[in-house]
Coordinates of C-alpha atoms in Angstrom, one line a residue:
F18 CA 0.0 0.0 0.0
S19 CA 1.1 3.6 -0.5
V20 CA 1.4 6.1 2.3
P21 CA -1.0 9.1 1.8
L22 CA 1.7 11.7 2.2
E23 CA -0.1 14.2 -0.1
H24 CA -3.3 14.0 2.0
W25 CA -1.3 14.3 5.3
M26 CA 0.7 17.3 4.1
K27 CA -2.3 19.2 2.7
G28 CA -3.7 19.7 6.2
G29 CA -3.4 18.7 9.8
P30 CA -0.4 18.3 11.9
W31 CA 2.0 17.3 9.0
R32 CA 1.4 20.7 7.4
D33 CA 2.3 22.4 10.7
I34 CA 5.4 20.2 11.0
L35 CA 6.5 21.2 7.5
H36 CA 6.1 24.9 8.4
D37 CA 7.8 24.5 11.8
V38 CA 10.9 22.6 10.5
L39 CA 11.4 23.6 6.9
L40 CA 10.6 27.3 7.3
S41 CA 12.5 27.8 10.5
R42 CA 15.4 30.3 10.7
K43 CA 17.9 27.4 11.2
C44 CA 16.7 25.4 8.2
F45 CA 19.4 24.6 5.6
F46 CA 17.1 25.1 2.6
E47 CA 16.0 28.2 0.8
K48 CA 12.7 29.4 2.4
K49 CA 11.1 30.7 -0.7
F50 CA 11.6 27.4 -2.6
I51 CA 10.2 25.4 0.3
N52 CA 7.3 27.8 0.8
D53 CA 6.5 27.5 -2.9
M54 CA 6.5 23.7 -2.7
I55 CA 4.2 23.7 0.3
N56 CA 1.8 26.2 -1.3
S57 CA 1.8 24.2 -4.5
L58 CA 0.2 21.3 -2.7
D59 CA -3.0 23.4 -2.5
L60 CA -2.8 24.0 -6.2
G61 CA -2.8 20.2 -7.0
R62 CA 0.9 19.7 -7.5
N63 CA 2.1 16.6 -5.6
N64 CA 5.4 17.6 -4.0
S65 CA 4.8 15.4 -1.0
E66 CA 7.6 12.9 -1.6
R67 CA 10.1 15.7 -2.1
L68 CA 8.9 17.6 1.0
F69 CA 9.0 14.4 3.0
C70 CA 12.7 13.8 2.0
L71 CA 13.6 17.4 2.8
L72 CA 11.8 17.3 6.1
F73 CA 13.5 14.1 7.3
F74 CA 16.9 15.3 6.0
E75 CA 16.5 18.5 8.0
L76 CA 15.3 16.6 11.1
W77 CA 18.4 14.3 10.7
R78 CA 20.7 17.3 10.3
I79 CA 19.3 18.9 13.5
E80 CA 19.5 15.7 15.5
H81 CA 23.1 15.0 14.6
G82 CA 24.3 18.6 14.7
V83 CA 25.4 18.8 11.1
S84 CA 25.7 22.4 9.8

């Protein structure tokens, strides 16, 4: 079965997690690019797998103190 990432990231707590982690000041990635990817979910573009990878990379980076 497939994991409903797109559905989870369009609303609810996963949307909040994306904002909290990927749009934080300490995030490694460019904020405008990430914000555009998050907002494009509402327009029907499925960026959920990309956002999932970026999210978990950033969480890994924070956990292991990689700068």
